[in-house]
Amino acid sequence: WKPLVLYGFEPEGTGGFEYAGGTLTGLVQMTVIGEAWREPSAAGSAAALAFLAHELAHLWNGQLTTNGGEHSWTHEGSADAIANRVLPELGAEDEAAFLAREEAALNACRIRLGGRGVEGANDPRVPYACGQAMALWTEAAIGAADEDADLFAFWRALIAAALADEGRYDAD
């Protein structure tokens, strides 16, 4: 199937580049929120592309298989990490911006945890920031064993294993 993208705009917001979205099988829903989206800018273009890449990653890591709705840090953080890798590939960001995004995720994870574990944190952004940090650590670990391995290789193997086991990647 070819995915359908529904794109909306809400001018009310904090003034920054806010957004909300989600996916269903073959469908991506994206809403940008705030006045900042009215004026074209490099920052807005990068934010929109990262948002689209995040949601499209869910068509791959969340639509082919499922985690049963648990441990959202697994798929949300990886979708952010995958999106971050797409931006430099498309020429939307340079290496410095890519590294700054990864550093920001690591810092946000530590700050947003508030002394709790990932599963017990009250901040709704923890699954994104800490999941991305965990994706970075996963990529570093598999890269140490195989220099050609990356986050995409990890997800391809995880999805293949899930499809062979009832389609869930968190099955016991």
CSV table of N, CA and C in Angstrom, one decimal, residues 15-167:
chain,number,residue,atom,x,y,z
A,15,GLY,N,3.8,29.4,20.1
A,15,GLY,CA,4.6,30.2,19.3
A,15,GLY,C,5.8,29.5,18.6
A,16,GLY,N,6.1,28.3,19.1
A,16,GLY,CA,7.2,27.5,18.6
A,16,GLY,C,6.7,26.6,17.5
A,17,PHE,N,7.5,25.6,17.2
A,17,PHE,CA,7.2,24.6,16.2
A,17,PHE,C,6.6,23.4,16.9
A,18,GLU,N,5.4,23.5,17.3
A,18,GLU,CA,4.7,22.3,18.0
A,18,GLU,C,4.1,21.5,16.9
A,19,TYR,N,3.8,20.2,17.3
A,19,TYR,CA,3.1,19.3,16.4
A,19,TYR,C,2.6,18.1,17.1
A,20,ALA,N,1.6,17.4,16.5
A,20,ALA,CA,1.0,16.2,17.0
A,20,ALA,C,0.7,15.3,15.9
A,21,GLY,N,0.8,14.0,16.1
A,21,GLY,CA,0.5,13.1,14.9
A,21,GLY,C,0.3,11.7,15.4
A,22,GLY,N,0.2,10.9,14.4
A,22,GLY,CA,0.0,9.5,14.7
A,22,GLY,C,-0.1,8.7,13.4
A,23,THR,N,-0.2,7.4,13.5
A,23,THR,CA,-0.3,6.5,12.3
A,23,THR,C,-1.4,5.4,12.6
A,24,LEU,N,-2.0,5.0,11.5
A,24,LEU,CA,-2.8,3.8,11.4
A,24,LEU,C,-2.2,3.1,10.2
A,25,THR,N,-2.6,1.9,10.0
A,25,THR,CA,-2.1,1.2,8.8
A,25,THR,C,-2.3,2.0,7.6
A,26,GLY,N,-1.2,2.4,6.9
A,26,GLY,CA,-1.3,3.1,5.7
A,26,GLY,C,-1.7,4.6,5.8
A,27,LEU,N,-1.8,5.1,7.0
A,27,LEU,CA,-2.2,6.5,7.2
A,27,LEU,C,-1.3,7.2,8.2
A,28,VAL,N,-0.8,8.4,7.8
A,28,VAL,CA,-0.1,9.3,8.7
A,28,VAL,C,-0.9,10.5,8.9
A,29,GLN,N,-1.1,10.9,10.2
A,29,GLN,CA,-1.9,12.1,10.5
A,29,GLN,C,-0.9,13.1,11.1
A,30,MET,N,-0.8,14.3,10.6
A,30,MET,CA,0.2,15.3,11.1
A,30,MET,C,-0.5,16.6,11.3
A,31,THR,N,-0.4,17.2,12.4
A,31,THR,CA,-0.9,18.6,12.7
A,31,THR,C,0.2,19.4,13.2
A,32,VAL,N,0.5,20.5,12.5
A,32,VAL,CA,1.5,21.5,13.1
A,32,VAL,C,0.7,22.6,13.8
A,33,ILE,N,1.3,23.0,14.9
A,33,ILE,CA,0.6,23.9,15.8
A,33,ILE,C,1.4,25.1,16.2
A,34,GLY,N,0.9,26.3,16.0
A,34,GLY,CA,1.6,27.5,16.4
A,34,GLY,C,1.9,28.4,15.2
A,35,GLU,N,2.0,29.7,15.6
A,35,GLU,CA,2.2,30.8,14.6
A,35,GLU,C,3.5,30.6,13.9
A,36,ALA,N,4.5,30.0,14.5
A,36,ALA,CA,5.9,29.9,13.9
A,36,ALA,C,5.8,29.2,12.5
A,37,TRP,N,4.8,28.3,12.4
A,37,TRP,CA,4.7,27.6,11.1
A,37,TRP,C,4.2,28.4,9.9
A,38,ARG,N,3.7,29.7,10.2
A,38,ARG,CA,3.2,30.5,9.1
A,38,ARG,C,4.3,31.0,8.2
A,39,GLU,N,5.5,31.3,8.7
A,39,GLU,CA,6.6,31.8,8.0
A,39,GLU,C,7.6,30.8,7.6
A,40,PRO,N,7.9,30.7,6.3
A,40,PRO,CA,8.9,29.7,5.9
A,40,PRO,C,10.3,30.0,6.5
A,41,SER,N,10.9,28.9,7.0
A,41,SER,CA,12.3,29.0,7.6
A,41,SER,C,13.0,27.7,7.5
A,42,ALA,N,14.3,27.8,7.6
A,42,ALA,CA,15.1,26.5,7.6
A,42,ALA,C,14.8,25.7,8.9
A,43,ALA,N,14.6,26.4,10.0
A,43,ALA,CA,14.2,25.6,11.2
A,43,ALA,C,12.9,24.9,11.1
A,44,GLY,N,11.9,25.6,10.5
A,44,GLY,CA,10.6,25.1,10.3
A,44,GLY,C,10.6,23.9,9.4
A,45,SER,N,11.4,24.0,8.3
A,45,SER,CA,11.5,23.0,7.3
A,45,SER,C,12.2,21.7,7.9
A,46,ALA,N,13.2,21.9,8.7
A,46,ALA,CA,13.9,20.8,9.4
A,46,ALA,C,12.9,20.1,10.4
A,47,ALA,N,12.2,21.0,11.1
A,47,ALA,CA,11.2,20.4,12.1
A,47,ALA,C,10.1,19.6,11.4
A,48,ALA,N,9.6,20.1,10.3
A,48,ALA,CA,8.5,19.4,9.6
A,48,ALA,C,9.0,18.1,9.0
A,49,LEU,N,10.3,18.2,8.4
A,49,LEU,CA,10.8,16.9,7.9
A,49,LEU,C,11.1,15.9,8.9
A,50,ALA,N,11.6,16.3,10.1
A,50,ALA,CA,11.9,15.4,11.2
A,50,ALA,C,10.5,14.8,11.7
A,51,PHE,N,9.5,15.6,11.8
A,51,PHE,CA,8.2,15.2,12.2
A,51,PHE,C,7.7,14.1,11.2
A,52,LEU,N,7.7,14.4,9.9
A,52,LEU,CA,7.3,13.5,8.9
A,52,LEU,C,8.1,12.2,9.0
A,53,ALA,N,9.4,12.3,9.1
A,53,ALA,CA,10.3,11.1,9.2
A,53,ALA,C,9.9,10.3,10.4
A,54,HIS,N,9.6,10.9,11.5
A,54,HIS,CA,9.3,10.2,12.8
A,54,HIS,C,8.0,9.4,12.5
A,55,GLU,N,7.0,10.0,11.9
A,55,GLU,CA,5.7,9.4,11.7
A,55,GLU,C,5.9,8.2,10.7
A,56,LEU,N,6.6,8.5,9.6
A,56,LEU,CA,6.9,7.4,8.6
A,56,LEU,C,7.6,6.3,9.2
A,57,ALA,N,8.5,6.5,10.1
A,57,ALA,CA,9.2,5.4,10.8
A,57,ALA,C,8.2,4.5,11.5
A,58,HIS,N,7.2,5.1,12.0
A,58,HIS,CA,6.1,4.3,12.7
A,58,HIS,C,5.4,3.3,11.7
A,59,LEU,N,5.4,3.7,10.4
A,59,LEU,CA,4.8,2.8,9.5
A,59,LEU,C,5.7,1.6,9.3
A,60,TRP,N,6.9,1.8,9.5
A,60,TRP,CA,7.9,0.7,9.4
A,60,TRP,C,8.1,-0.1,10.7
A,61,ASN,N,8.4,0.6,11.8
A,61,ASN,CA,8.7,-0.1,13.1
A,61,ASN,C,7.4,-0.3,13.9
A,62,GLY,N,6.3,0.2,13.6
A,62,GLY,CA,5.1,0.0,14.4
A,62,GLY,C,3.9,-0.5,13.6
A,63,GLN,N,4.0,-0.6,12.3
A,63,GLN,CA,2.8,-1.1,11.6
A,63,GLN,C,3.1,-2.5,11.1
A,64,LEU,N,4.4,-2.9,10.8
A,64,LEU,CA,4.7,-4.2,10.4
A,64,LEU,C,4.6,-5.2,11.6
A,65,THR,N,4.9,-4.7,12.8
A,65,THR,CA,4.8,-5.5,14.0
A,65,THR,C,4.2,-4.6,15.1
A,66,THR,N,4.1,-5.2,16.3
A,66,THR,CA,3.5,-4.4,17.4
A,66,THR,C,4.3,-4.7,18.6
A,67,ASN,N,4.2,-3.8,19.6
A,67,ASN,CA,4.8,-4.1,20.9
A,67,ASN,C,3.6,-4.2,21.9
A,68,GLY,N,2.4,-4.4,21.4
A,68,GLY,CA,1.3,-4.6,22.3
A,68,GLY,C,0.9,-3.4,23.1
A,69,GLY,N,1.4,-2.2,22.7
A,69,GLY,CA,1.0,-1.0,23.4
A,69,GLY,C,1.9,-0.7,24.6
A,70,GLU,N,2.8,-1.6,25.0
A,70,GLU,CA,3.6,-1.4,26.1
A,70,GLU,C,5.0,-0.8,25.7
A,71,HIS,N,5.7,-0.2,26.7
A,71,HIS,CA,7.0,0.3,26.5
A,71,HIS,C,7.1,1.2,25.3
A,72,SER,N,6.4,2.3,25.3
A,72,SER,CA,6.4,3.2,24.2
A,72,SER,C,7.8,3.8,23.9
A,73,TRP,N,8.7,3.8,24.8
A,73,TRP,CA,10.0,4.3,24.6
A,73,TRP,C,10.7,3.5,23.5
A,74,THR,N,10.3,2.2,23.3
A,74,THR,CA,11.0,1.4,22.2
A,74,THR,C,10.7,2.0,20.8
A,75,HIS,N,9.4,2.2,20.5
A,75,HIS,CA,9.1,2.6,19.2
A,75,HIS,C,9.1,4.2,19.0
A,76,GLU,N,8.8,4.9,20.1
A,76,GLU,CA,8.8,6.4,20.0
A,76,GLU,C,10.3,6.9,19.9
A,77,GLY,N,11.1,6.4,20.8
A,77,GLY,CA,12.5,6.8,20.7
A,77,GLY,C,13.2,6.4,19.5
A,78,SER,N,13.0,5.2,19.0
A,78,SER,CA,13.6,4.7,17.8
A,78,SER,C,13.1,5.5,16.6
A,79,ALA,N,11.8,5.9,16.6
A,79,ALA,CA,11.3,6.7,15.5
A,79,ALA,C,12.0,8.1,15.5
A,80,ASP,N,12.3,8.7,16.6
A,80,ASP,CA,13.0,9.9,16.7
A,80,ASP,C,14.5,9.7,16.2
A,81,ALA,N,15.1,8.6,16.7
A,81,ALA,CA,16.5,8.3,16.3
A,81,ALA,C,16.6,8.1,14.8
A,82,ILE,N,15.6,7.3,14.2
A,82,ILE,CA,15.6,7.1,12.8
A,82,ILE,C,15.4,8.4,12.0
A,83,ALA,N,14.5,9.2,12.5
A,83,ALA,CA,14.2,10.5,11.8
A,83,ALA,C,15.5,11.4,11.8
A,84,ASN,N,16.2,11.4,13.0
A,84,ASN,CA,17.4,12.1,13.0
A,84,ASN,C,18.5,11.7,12.0
A,85,ARG,N,18.5,10.4,11.7
A,85,ARG,CA,19.4,9.9,10.7
A,85,ARG,C,19.0,10.3,9.3
A,86,VAL,N,17.7,10.5,9.1
A,86,VAL,CA,17.2,10.8,7.7
A,86,VAL,C,17.6,12.2,7.3
A,87,LEU,N,17.5,13.2,8.3
A,87,LEU,CA,17.8,14.6,7.9
A,87,LEU,C,19.1,14.8,7.3
A,88,PRO,N,20.2,14.4,7.8
A,88,PRO,CA,21.5,14.6,7.1
A,88,PRO,C,21.5,13.9,5.7
A,89,GLU,N,20.9,12.7,5.7
A,89,GLU,CA,20.9,12.0,4.4
A,89,GLU,C,20.1,12.7,3.3
A,90,LEU,N,19.1,13.5,3.7
A,90,LEU,CA,18.4,14.3,2.7
A,90,LEU,C,19.0,15.7,2.5
A,91,GLY,N,20.1,16.0,3.2
A,91,GLY,CA,20.7,17.3,3.1
A,91,GLY,C,20.0,18.4,3.9
A,92,ALA,N,19.1,18.0,4.8
A,92,ALA,CA,18.3,19.0,5.5
A,92,ALA,C,19.1,19.5,6.7
A,93,GLU,N,20.1,18.8,7.2
A,93,GLU,CA,20.9,19.2,8.3
A,93,GLU,C,22.3,18.7,8.1
A,94,ASP,N,23.3,19.4,8.7
A,94,ASP,CA,24.7,18.9,8.6
A,94,ASP,C,25.0,18.0,9.8
A,95,GLU,N,26.2,17.5,9.8
A,95,GLU,CA,26.6,16.6,10.9
A,95,GLU,C,26.6,17.3,12.3
A,96,ALA,N,26.9,18.5,12.4
A,96,ALA,CA,26.8,19.2,13.6
A,96,ALA,C,25.4,19.3,14.2
A,97,ALA,N,24.4,19.6,13.3
A,97,ALA,CA,23.0,19.6,13.8
A,97,ALA,C,22.6,18.2,14.2
A,98,PHE,N,23.0,17.2,13.4
A,98,PHE,CA,22.7,15.8,13.8
A,98,PHE,C,23.2,15.5,15.2
A,99,LEU,N,24.5,15.8,15.4
A,99,LEU,CA,25.0,15.5,16.7
A,99,LEU,C,24.4,16.3,17.8
A,100,ALA,N,24.0,17.6,17.5
A,100,ALA,CA,23.3,18.4,18.5
A,100,ALA,C,21.9,17.8,18.9
A,101,ARG,N,21.2,17.2,17.9
A,101,ARG,CA,19.9,16.6,18.2
A,101,ARG,C,20.1,15.4,19.1
A,102,GLU,N,21.2,14.6,18.8
A,102,GLU,CA,21.4,13.4,19.7
A,102,GLU,C,21.8,13.8,21.1
A,103,GLU,N,22.7,14.8,21.2
A,103,GLU,CA,23.1,15.3,22.5
A,103,GLU,C,21.9,15.9,23.3
A,104,ALA,N,21.0,16.6,22.6
A,104,ALA,CA,19.8,17.1,23.2
A,104,ALA,C,18.9,16.0,23.8
A,105,ALA,N,18.8,14.9,23.0
A,105,ALA,CA,18.0,13.7,23.5
A,105,ALA,C,18.6,13.1,24.7
A,106,LEU,N,19.9,12.9,24.8
A,106,LEU,CA,20.6,12.4,26.0
A,106,LEU,C,20.3,13.3,27.2
A,107,ASN,N,20.5,14.6,27.0
A,107,ASN,CA,20.3,15.5,28.1
A,107,ASN,C,18.8,15.6,28.5
A,108,ALA,N,17.9,15.6,27.6
A,108,ALA,CA,16.5,15.6,27.9
A,108,ALA,C,16.1,14.4,28.6
A,109,CYS,N,16.6,13.3,28.3
A,109,CYS,CA,16.3,12.0,29.0
A,109,CYS,C,16.7,12.2,30.5
A,110,ARG,N,17.9,12.6,30.7
A,110,ARG,CA,18.3,12.7,32.1
A,110,ARG,C,17.5,13.7,32.9
A,111,ILE,N,17.2,14.8,32.3
A,111,ILE,CA,16.5,15.9,33.0
A,111,ILE,C,15.0,15.5,33.2
A,112,ARG,N,14.4,14.9,32.2
A,112,ARG,CA,13.0,14.6,32.2
A,112,ARG,C,12.7,13.4,33.1
A,113,LEU,N,13.6,12.5,33.4
A,113,LEU,CA,13.4,11.4,34.3
A,113,LEU,C,13.0,11.8,35.7
A,114,GLY,N,13.5,12.9,36.2
A,114,GLY,CA,13.2,13.4,37.5
A,114,GLY,C,13.5,12.4,38.6
A,115,GLY,N,14.5,11.6,38.5
A,115,GLY,CA,14.9,10.6,39.5
A,115,GLY,C,14.1,9.3,39.4
A,116,ARG,N,13.2,9.2,38.4
A,116,ARG,CA,12.5,7.9,38.2
A,116,ARG,C,13.0,7.1,37.1
A,117,GLY,N,12.6,5.9,37.0
A,117,GLY,CA,12.9,5.1,35.8
A,117,GLY,C,12.1,5.5,34.6
A,118,VAL,N,12.4,5.0,33.5
A,118,VAL,CA,11.7,5.3,32.3
A,118,VAL,C,10.2,4.9,32.4
A,119,GLU,N,9.9,3.8,32.9
A,119,GLU,CA,8.5,3.3,33.0
A,119,GLU,C,7.7,4.1,34.1
A,120,GLY,N,8.4,4.7,35.1
A,120,GLY,CA,7.7,5.4,36.1
A,120,GLY,C,7.7,6.9,36.1
A,121,ALA,N,8.3,7.4,35.0
A,121,ALA,CA,8.4,8.9,34.9
A,121,ALA,C,7.0,9.5,34.5
A,122,ASN,N,6.8,10.7,35.0
A,122,ASN,CA,5.5,11.3,34.8
A,122,ASN,C,5.5,12.2,33.6
A,123,ASP,N,6.6,12.5,33.0
A,123,ASP,CA,6.8,13.4,31.9
A,123,ASP,C,6.4,12.7,30.6
A,124,PRO,N,5.4,13.2,29.8
A,124,PRO,CA,5.1,12.5,28.6
A,124,PRO,C,6.1,12.5,27.5
A,125,ARG,N,7.2,13.3,27.6
A,125,ARG,CA,8.2,13.3,26.6
A,125,ARG,C,9.3,12.3,26.9
A,126,VAL,N,9.3,11.6,28.1
A,126,VAL,CA,10.3,10.7,28.4
A,126,VAL,C,10.4,9.5,27.4
A,127,PRO,N,9.3,8.9,27.0
A,127,PRO,CA,9.5,7.8,26.0
A,127,PRO,C,10.3,8.3,24.7
A,128,TYR,N,10.1,9.5,24.3
A,128,TYR,CA,10.8,10.0,23.1
A,128,TYR,C,12.3,10.2,23.4
A,129,ALA,N,12.6,11.0,24.4
A,129,ALA,CA,14.0,11.4,24.7
A,129,ALA,C,14.8,10.2,25.2
A,130,CYS,N,14.2,9.4,26.2
A,130,CYS,CA,15.0,8.3,26.7
A,130,CYS,C,15.0,7.1,25.7
A,131,GLY,N,13.9,7.0,25.0
A,131,GLY,CA,13.9,5.9,24.0
A,131,GLY,C,14.9,6.2,22.9
A,132,GLN,N,15.1,7.5,22.6
A,132,GLN,CA,16.2,7.8,21.6
A,132,GLN,C,17.5,7.6,22.2
A,133,ALA,N,17.7,7.9,23.5
A,133,ALA,CA,19.0,7.6,24.1
A,133,ALA,C,19.3,6.1,24.1
A,134,MET,N,18.3,5.3,24.4
A,134,MET,CA,18.4,3.9,24.4
A,134,MET,C,18.7,3.3,23.0
A,135,ALA,N,18.1,4.0,22.0
A,135,ALA,CA,18.4,3.6,20.6
A,135,ALA,C,19.9,3.9,20.3
A,136,LEU,N,20.4,5.1,20.7
A,136,LEU,CA,21.8,5.4,20.5
A,136,LEU,C,22.7,4.4,21.2
A,137,TRP,N,22.4,4.0,22.4
A,137,TRP,CA,23.2,3.0,23.1
A,137,TRP,C,23.2,1.7,22.4
A,138,THR,N,22.0,1.3,21.9
A,138,THR,CA,21.8,0.0,21.2
A,138,THR,C,22.7,0.1,19.9
A,139,GLU,N,22.6,1.2,19.2
A,139,GLU,CA,23.4,1.3,18.0
A,139,GLU,C,24.9,1.2,18.3
A,140,ALA,N,25.3,1.9,19.4
A,140,ALA,CA,26.7,1.8,19.8
A,140,ALA,C,27.2,0.4,20.1
A,141,ALA,N,26.3,-0.3,20.8
A,141,ALA,CA,26.7,-1.7,21.2
A,141,ALA,C,26.8,-2.6,20.0
A,142,ILE,N,25.8,-2.5,19.1
A,142,ILE,CA,25.9,-3.4,18.0
A,142,ILE,C,27.0,-3.0,17.0
A,143,GLY,N,27.3,-1.7,17.0
A,143,GLY,CA,28.3,-1.2,16.1
A,143,GLY,C,29.7,-1.6,16.6
A,144,ALA,N,29.8,-1.8,17.9
A,144,ALA,CA,31.1,-2.3,18.5
A,144,ALA,C,31.4,-3.7,18.1
A,145,ALA,N,30.3,-4.5,17.9
A,145,ALA,CA,30.5,-5.9,17.5
A,145,ALA,C,30.6,-6.0,15.9
A,146,ASP,N,30.0,-5.1,15.2
A,146,ASP,CA,30.0,-5.1,13.7
A,146,ASP,C,29.9,-3.7,13.2
A,147,GLU,N,31.0,-3.2,12.7
A,147,GLU,CA,31.1,-1.8,12.3
A,147,GLU,C,30.1,-1.4,11.2
A,148,ASP,N,29.6,-2.4,10.5
A,148,ASP,CA,28.6,-2.1,9.5
A,148,ASP,C,27.2,-2.1,10.0
A,149,ALA,N,27.0,-2.5,11.3
A,149,ALA,CA,25.7,-2.5,11.9
A,149,ALA,C,25.3,-1.1,12.4
A,150,ASP,N,24.0,-0.8,12.2
A,150,ASP,CA,23.5,0.5,12.7
A,150,ASP,C,22.0,0.2,13.2
A,151,LEU,N,21.4,1.3,13.5
A,151,LEU,CA,20.0,1.2,14.1
A,151,LEU,C,19.0,0.6,13.1
A,152,PHE,N,19.2,0.9,11.8
A,152,PHE,CA,18.4,0.2,10.8
A,152,PHE,C,18.5,-1.3,10.8
A,153,ALA,N,19.8,-1.7,10.9
A,153,ALA,CA,20.1,-3.2,10.9
A,153,ALA,C,19.4,-3.8,12.2
A,154,PHE,N,19.5,-3.1,13.3
A,154,PHE,CA,18.8,-3.6,14.5
A,154,PHE,C,17.3,-3.8,14.3
A,155,TRP,N,16.7,-2.7,13.8
A,155,TRP,CA,15.2,-2.8,13.6
A,155,TRP,C,14.9,-3.8,12.5
A,156,ARG,N,15.6,-4.0,11.5
A,156,ARG,CA,15.3,-5.0,10.5
A,156,ARG,C,15.4,-6.4,11.1
A,157,ALA,N,16.4,-6.6,11.9
A,157,ALA,CA,16.5,-7.9,12.6
A,157,ALA,C,15.3,-8.1,13.6
A,158,LEU,N,15.0,-7.0,14.4
A,158,LEU,CA,13.9,-7.1,15.3
A,158,LEU,C,12.6,-7.4,14.6
A,159,ILE,N,12.3,-6.7,13.6
A,159,ILE,CA,11.1,-6.9,12.8
A,159,ILE,C,11.0,-8.3,12.2
A,160,ALA,N,12.1,-8.8,11.7
A,160,ALA,CA,12.1,-10.2,11.1
A,160,ALA,C,11.8,-11.2,12.2
A,161,ALA,N,12.4,-11.0,13.4
A,161,ALA,CA,12.2,-11.9,14.5
A,161,ALA,C,10.7,-11.8,15.0
A,162,ALA,N,10.2,-10.6,15.0
A,162,ALA,CA,8.8,-10.4,15.5
A,162,ALA,C,7.9,-11.1,14.5
A,163,LEU,N,8.1,-10.9,13.2
A,163,LEU,CA,7.2,-11.5,12.2
A,163,LEU,C,7.2,-13.0,12.3
A,164,ALA,N,8.3,-13.6,12.7
A,164,ALA,CA,8.4,-15.0,12.9
A,164,ALA,C,7.8,-15.5,14.2
A,165,ASP,N,7.4,-14.5,15.1
A,165,ASP,CA,6.9,-14.9,16.4
A,165,ASP,C,5.6,-14.1,16.7
A,166,GLU,N,4.6,-14.3,15.9
A,166,GLU,CA,3.3,-13.7,16.1
A,166,GLU,C,3.2,-12.2,15.9
A,167,GLY,N,4.3,-11.6,15.3
A,167,GLY,CA,4.3,-10.2,15.0
A,167,GLY,C,4.5,-9.2,16.1
